[in-house]
Amino acid sequence: MANPRLELPVLQNWSCHNCGGCCRQHLIEITEAERQRIIDQKWTAADGVRLPVIEWHAGPPWNKRYRLAHQADGGCVFLDDRGLCRIHAKFGEAAKPLACRVYPYAFHPAGKTFAVSLRYSCPSVVANRGTPVIKQAGELRRLGELVIPPGAEKTPPPTLNGRDRVDWPDFLAFCEGLDHTLADPTSPIAVRIGRAVTWTTLMGQSAFETLRGTQIRELIVLLMEAARIDLPAFPENLDEPTALGQLYFRTLVAQYARKDTVADLSAGWMGRWRLFLAIMAFTRGQGEIPPLQSAFKPVPFAALKQTFGPLDPASDEILTRYFRVKIQGLHFCGPAYYDVPFVEGFHSLALMLPVTLWLARWLAAGAGRERLTVEDISTALTIADHHHGYSPALGQLASRRRVRSLAETGDLGRLCLWYAH
Ligand code: SF4
């Protein structure tokens, strides 16, 4: 799309620090034009790459889909020993597949503009390292021209609650309400997320078909105020999530704890059997947690239920920035998140708080600690956000029903507070 208008996140810095992490984690599917371009680059074993550099990975023989081949450890075939891209080094940045050039950015329709978000699976995004994103407007517009399809500006807003749809300005007013709730500097992140869960749950029970403009904005203020009264501060006595809520939570958290590099996906029946056994262990929630990737050590499920203390300010900042960037970038509903409505999408995003804290506890407990560090939070967030909106399992009806149930029963709010103390 020519010259797209972009809304950029003001809180976020990012530059690539060549860690090579994205090139080890992602499966890069390529278009026919990209396949031809890479063939024309004439890679040979003398370049240090494993041949062939392209694989047929899906589709019938008459409609093949191709991806970049991978090394034995799951890293891209073009990744060198220093963590650098051989295509980039030999032919320049523009010669790489578009998916590689765009990561970690994501562009989402927002009426007359496009909202830009970032994936927190990148450690530099989590650490806020690099150039302010708002200073990269020119480069992002050039990328936007390549990735935003023609006509995307006509995309309607997602429904609010699965029934009612308002126009873009009113839809964006709800997003601004969420951002406002999360920007409050006087409360910890778990309280702010808890309030946002409360007022969006009320939204899910409301009808909006006759409300527009000022009425919608007045309603949002009322909902936000009701949520603040309901949860004025971090409670002294916490309600434990219900047994069913904990069961649903564990089955969801297992999806976020997975590692799915090409090496993992190629592990065949043995790999799938191991994953099945791990999911069963998560369902029971007793004994040792099966380590779904090497970052995690086997520790008892019970070890993660004890208190790990309140979050420190640096961890609170990372999580606040994460949620605000995802909300400002519309990276939680509609085309950015399995085409789900606003309320359901926000509840899935809110679940990222207890998921990240649970994974951070797992990392801390595995290292013999009873308090979380910023590194635990950062690593847990890179692991969890890799899947959020991208793992097919999370978009399946069973996962979506569990998230809806957690919100309807109040367990979602309880989980947010429980794992933040
Ligand atoms: S082509 Fe280059 S940038 Fe893309 S995944 Fe491979 S090594 Fe990374």
XYZ file of C-alpha atoms and ligand atoms in Angstrom:
429
model
C 0.000 0.000 0.000
C 1.477 3.379 -1.022
C 2.453 5.799 1.761
C 0.426 4.332 4.667
C -0.335 6.562 7.676
C 1.094 4.897 10.764
C 0.432 5.185 14.506
C 3.713 4.397 16.259
C 4.157 3.368 19.909
C 5.753 6.248 21.819
C 6.986 4.073 24.707
C 9.144 1.712 22.744
C 12.752 1.683 21.509
C 14.160 -0.988 19.273
C 17.165 -1.791 17.096
C 18.432 -5.223 16.054
C 21.369 -6.357 18.206
C 22.114 -9.408 16.069
C 21.363 -11.966 18.783
C 20.071 -14.309 16.039
C 17.256 -15.473 18.334
C 14.504 -14.836 15.755
C 16.491 -16.808 13.155
C 16.597 -19.789 15.537
C 12.938 -19.745 16.551
C 10.900 -19.014 13.468
C 9.913 -21.004 10.477
C 10.257 -18.671 7.482
C 7.755 -19.444 4.747
C 8.665 -17.717 1.499
C 6.706 -16.520 -1.514
C 7.375 -17.753 -5.032
C 9.172 -14.471 -5.845
C 11.395 -14.877 -2.767
C 12.129 -18.499 -3.681
C 13.202 -17.436 -7.161
C 15.334 -14.614 -5.758
C 17.158 -16.994 -3.388
C 17.690 -19.519 -6.221
C 19.161 -16.681 -8.335
C 21.572 -15.890 -5.483
C 23.224 -19.267 -6.352
C 24.196 -20.466 -2.869
C 26.793 -23.240 -2.747
C 28.442 -25.274 0.027
C 31.449 -22.952 -0.344
C 29.273 -20.209 1.210
C 29.064 -22.321 4.382
C 25.367 -23.167 3.959
C 23.760 -26.585 4.116
C 22.116 -27.512 0.818
C 19.375 -27.323 -0.262
C 18.630 -23.925 1.268
C 14.899 -24.144 0.465
C 12.440 -26.909 1.413
C 8.945 -27.862 0.261
C 7.131 -27.990 3.603
C 3.393 -27.896 2.838
C 0.806 -27.985 0.086
C 0.221 -30.571 -2.696
C 2.732 -31.046 -5.550
C 0.716 -28.673 -7.781
C 0.638 -25.917 -5.131
C 3.786 -26.313 -3.070
C 4.608 -24.020 -0.150
C 8.276 -23.440 0.581
C 10.293 -22.377 3.595
C 13.933 -21.699 4.334
C 15.772 -24.882 5.336
C 17.164 -25.226 8.847
C 20.300 -26.417 10.535
C 20.222 -29.394 12.882
C 19.688 -27.167 15.941
C 16.663 -25.469 14.354
C 18.538 -22.302 13.286
C 17.938 -20.906 9.777
C 20.231 -22.318 7.101
C 21.523 -18.788 6.426
C 22.451 -18.015 10.048
C 26.232 -17.961 10.498
C 28.315 -18.799 13.579
C 28.342 -15.152 14.700
C 24.527 -14.966 14.652
C 24.490 -12.952 11.411
C 22.450 -13.491 8.255
C 24.442 -14.625 5.216
C 21.871 -13.191 2.768
C 22.129 -9.806 4.473
C 25.939 -9.950 4.501
C 26.275 -10.936 0.839
C 23.363 -9.181 -0.898
C 22.069 -6.561 1.565
C 19.046 -6.218 3.814
C 16.525 -5.872 0.970
C 17.509 -9.309 -0.420
C 16.127 -11.135 2.665
C 12.597 -12.598 2.796
C 10.044 -9.970 3.810
C 9.151 -11.834 7.034
C 12.770 -11.395 8.217
C 12.796 -7.705 7.325
C 9.552 -6.940 9.141
C 10.230 -8.803 12.415
C 9.663 -7.737 15.196
C 7.164 -5.216 13.814
C 3.505 -5.919 13.118
C 1.083 -3.621 11.234
C -2.649 -3.629 12.006
C -5.560 -1.757 10.375
C -6.937 1.081 12.550
C -9.411 2.962 10.355
C -7.656 5.604 8.272
C -4.297 4.658 9.791
C -2.304 1.527 10.632
C -1.201 0.774 14.177
C 2.338 -0.533 14.608
C 3.115 -3.028 17.359
C 6.150 -5.122 18.247
C 6.699 -8.736 19.176
C 8.183 -9.215 22.618
C 9.701 -12.524 21.578
C 12.681 -10.311 20.653
C 14.931 -9.687 23.713
C 15.866 -6.187 22.461
C 12.173 -5.229 22.408
C 11.720 -6.474 25.979
C 14.856 -4.606 27.098
C 13.736 -1.425 25.230
C 17.168 -1.273 23.554
C 17.848 0.863 20.508
C 16.370 3.793 18.594
C 12.952 5.156 19.635
C 10.379 3.621 17.309
C 8.878 7.062 16.654
C 12.214 8.050 15.083
C 11.970 5.146 12.610
C 8.846 6.456 10.870
C 10.448 6.658 7.399
C 11.774 3.083 7.440
C 8.502 1.779 8.903
C 6.492 3.507 6.176
C 8.709 1.814 3.570
C 8.140 -1.552 5.263
C 4.415 -0.809 5.548
C 4.261 -0.225 1.781
C 5.606 -3.764 1.321
C 3.477 -5.638 3.870
C 0.116 -3.832 3.993
C -2.087 -5.261 1.231
C -4.126 -2.943 -1.046
C -7.573 -2.223 0.396
C -6.486 -2.989 3.985
C -7.622 0.512 5.027
C -11.213 -0.644 4.403
C -10.955 -3.389 7.085
C -13.866 -2.943 9.530
C -13.121 -2.796 13.268
C -13.517 -6.048 15.228
C -16.833 -6.455 17.050
C -16.780 -5.319 20.678
C -18.323 -8.388 22.259
C -19.139 -10.775 19.415
C -22.437 -8.953 18.708
C -22.062 -5.190 18.475
C -19.821 -3.344 16.060
C -19.160 0.391 16.273
C -17.227 2.540 13.812
C -13.456 3.022 14.031
C -13.429 6.264 16.109
C -15.683 4.671 18.754
C -13.710 1.413 18.658
C -10.478 3.319 19.188
C -12.099 5.117 22.157
C -12.337 1.722 23.915
C -8.648 1.083 23.166
C -7.777 4.528 24.583
C -9.809 3.633 27.695
C -7.720 0.475 28.150
C -4.502 2.407 27.600
C -5.621 5.028 30.120
C -6.390 2.338 32.725
C -2.958 0.795 32.240
C -1.092 4.111 32.311
C -2.066 4.911 35.938
C 1.317 5.316 37.700
C -0.152 5.002 41.213
C -1.065 1.285 41.106
C 0.911 -1.881 40.383
C 0.425 -3.562 37.024
C -1.660 -6.440 38.462
C -4.194 -3.965 39.884
C -4.396 -2.035 36.604
C -4.888 -5.227 34.600
C -7.460 -6.397 37.177
C -9.442 -3.158 36.715
C -9.275 -3.437 32.932
C -10.504 -7.050 33.143
C -13.427 -5.894 35.328
C -14.626 -3.137 33.022
C -14.170 -5.127 29.820
C -16.111 -8.010 31.422
C -18.944 -5.543 32.105
C -18.648 -4.460 28.459
C -19.114 -8.064 27.365
C -22.489 -8.075 29.153
C -23.634 -4.726 27.695
C -25.371 -3.779 24.435
C -23.897 -1.012 22.306
C -26.084 -1.063 19.222
C -27.785 2.282 20.047
C -24.780 4.071 21.590
C -22.432 6.260 19.594
C -19.832 9.034 20.006
C -20.172 10.981 23.268
C -22.456 8.351 24.833
C -19.776 5.704 24.275
C -17.086 7.902 25.801
C -19.278 8.631 28.835
C -19.978 4.928 29.253
C -16.248 4.108 29.117
C -15.559 6.654 31.890
C -18.344 5.104 34.014
C -17.018 1.573 33.462
C -13.467 2.632 34.335
C -14.656 4.362 37.488
C -16.692 1.322 38.578
C -13.615 -0.891 38.106
C -11.458 1.490 40.160
C -13.984 1.421 43.024
C -14.135 -2.375 42.797
C -10.333 -2.715 43.038
C -8.893 0.415 44.701
C -5.509 -1.143 45.575
C -3.688 -4.484 45.794
C -5.876 -6.546 48.201
C -4.384 -7.578 51.542
C -6.168 -10.917 51.413
C -6.176 -12.620 48.057
C -8.855 -14.991 46.765
C -7.282 -18.158 45.433
C -8.329 -19.030 41.858
C -10.842 -21.914 41.773
C -9.649 -25.477 41.114
C -11.264 -25.412 37.644
C -9.703 -22.024 36.946
C -6.271 -23.358 37.900
C -6.770 -26.399 35.687
C -7.722 -24.229 32.672
C -4.827 -21.907 33.436
C -2.279 -24.760 33.514
C -3.468 -26.154 30.184
C -3.117 -22.688 28.643
C 0.244 -21.968 30.242
C 1.551 -25.269 28.827
C 0.931 -23.884 25.318
C 2.949 -20.775 26.160
C 5.827 -22.779 27.650
C 6.379 -24.829 24.494
C 9.309 -24.510 22.177
C 8.471 -25.065 18.543
C 11.548 -24.538 16.436
C 11.732 -26.510 13.213
C 13.880 -29.065 15.088
C 11.068 -29.537 17.648
C 8.357 -29.729 14.975
C 10.435 -32.317 13.111
C 10.734 -34.581 16.158
C 8.017 -36.856 14.708
C 5.880 -39.240 16.766
C 8.342 -39.309 19.658
C 8.180 -35.523 19.910
C 4.387 -35.523 19.770
C 4.183 -38.298 22.369
C 6.496 -36.354 24.712
C 4.322 -33.273 24.254
C 1.148 -35.286 24.961
C 2.652 -36.629 28.208
C 3.703 -33.115 29.196
C 0.201 -31.715 28.569
C -1.250 -34.556 30.717
C 1.148 -33.624 33.523
C 0.041 -29.976 33.271
C -3.577 -31.127 33.445
C -2.925 -33.075 36.676
C -0.839 -30.251 38.143
C 0.963 -32.551 40.577
C 4.530 -33.777 40.854
C 7.271 -32.231 38.762
C 6.602 -29.813 35.913
C 7.914 -31.396 32.712
C 10.467 -28.978 31.234
C 9.029 -28.111 27.837
C 12.231 -26.378 26.772
C 15.791 -26.201 28.010
C 15.250 -22.827 29.750
C 13.119 -24.630 32.350
C 14.321 -27.036 35.028
C 12.087 -29.742 36.534
C 10.555 -28.270 39.713
C 7.347 -29.295 41.537
C 4.097 -27.567 40.517
C 3.595 -26.810 44.224
C 6.794 -24.692 44.272
C 5.158 -22.082 42.029
C 2.154 -21.561 44.316
C 4.089 -19.946 47.154
C 4.522 -16.170 47.225
C 7.467 -14.755 45.253
C 6.956 -11.221 46.623
C 5.756 -8.090 44.842
C 7.248 -7.099 41.492
C 10.121 -4.614 41.487
C 9.697 -1.310 39.583
C 11.833 -2.444 36.613
C 9.667 -5.552 36.094
C 6.520 -3.444 36.465
C 7.858 -1.081 33.777
C 8.514 -3.931 31.309
C 5.060 -5.412 31.799
C 3.328 -2.015 31.639
C 5.136 -1.188 28.397
C 4.267 -4.608 26.985
C 0.535 -4.206 27.588
C 0.424 -0.589 26.416
C 2.351 -1.317 23.202
C 0.035 -4.267 22.441
C -3.062 -2.120 23.080
C -1.819 0.942 21.187
C -0.769 -1.368 18.340
C -4.177 -3.184 18.295
C -2.176 -6.390 18.754
C -4.827 -8.227 20.759
C -8.020 -8.684 18.728
C -9.371 -8.779 15.178
C -6.892 -9.668 12.415
C -3.967 -9.408 14.853
C -5.357 -12.110 17.158
C -7.323 -14.982 15.581
C -10.116 -12.542 14.565
C -11.580 -12.478 18.073
C -13.731 -9.589 19.410
C -12.297 -6.720 21.462
C -13.380 -8.067 24.894
C -12.201 -11.630 24.304
C -8.955 -10.374 22.788
C -8.233 -8.179 25.771
C -8.943 -11.043 28.174
C -6.463 -13.209 26.250
C -3.934 -10.392 26.493
C -4.614 -9.940 30.232
C -3.915 -13.652 30.705
C -0.367 -12.911 29.566
C 0.250 -11.380 33.001
C -0.255 -14.569 35.084
C 1.261 -16.659 32.271
C 4.444 -14.557 32.270
C 4.624 -14.484 36.068
C 4.085 -18.251 36.280
C 6.867 -18.893 33.745
C 9.103 -16.396 35.594
C 8.456 -18.296 38.853
C 9.412 -21.510 37.066
C 12.717 -19.958 35.956
C 13.384 -18.590 39.455
C 12.475 -21.857 41.216
C 14.660 -23.776 38.747
C 17.584 -21.595 39.830
C 16.765 -22.134 43.526
C 15.432 -18.595 44.110
C 12.266 -17.493 45.912
C 12.168 -13.991 44.441
C 11.774 -12.940 40.796
C 14.453 -10.959 38.982
C 14.033 -8.659 35.985
C 15.811 -11.349 33.947
C 13.173 -13.926 34.966
C 10.389 -11.584 33.824
C 12.195 -10.667 30.588
C 12.953 -14.269 29.631
C 9.446 -15.435 30.527
C 7.940 -12.666 28.389
C 10.063 -13.544 25.342
C 8.980 -17.197 25.698
C 5.264 -16.426 26.168
C 4.899 -13.667 23.569
C 6.449 -15.913 20.910
C 3.128 -17.813 20.968
C 0.632 -15.028 21.709
C -1.397 -14.556 18.532
C 0.907 -16.852 16.514
C 0.508 -20.356 17.936
C -2.409 -22.164 16.207
C -3.239 -23.944 19.507
C -4.178 -20.654 21.182
C -6.609 -19.789 18.387
C -8.472 -23.102 18.664
C -11.999 -23.080 20.113
C -10.960 -25.131 23.156
C -8.335 -22.569 24.200
C -10.670 -19.646 23.485
C -13.453 -21.254 25.571
C -11.051 -21.621 28.503
C -10.086 -17.944 28.365
C -13.768 -16.939 28.212
C -14.554 -19.191 31.172
C -11.688 -17.704 33.222
C -13.074 -14.211 32.571
C -16.720 -15.106 33.263
C -15.971 -16.838 36.578
C -13.680 -14.065 37.860
C -10.684 -16.426 37.837
C -8.834 -14.247 35.326
C -8.693 -11.331 37.773
C -7.815 -13.689 40.644
C -4.947 -15.232 38.638
C -3.518 -11.785 37.800
C -3.322 -10.846 41.486
C -2.331 -14.302 42.774
C 0.817 -14.604 40.676
C 1.848 -10.967 41.311
C 2.340 -11.394 45.055
S 17.161 -15.433 6.117
Fe 18.573 -14.329 7.435
S 17.268 -12.985 8.706
Fe 15.914 -14.542 7.780
S 15.790 -16.178 9.351
Fe 17.478 -16.712 7.921
S 19.338 -15.888 8.903
Fe 17.570 -14.887 9.859
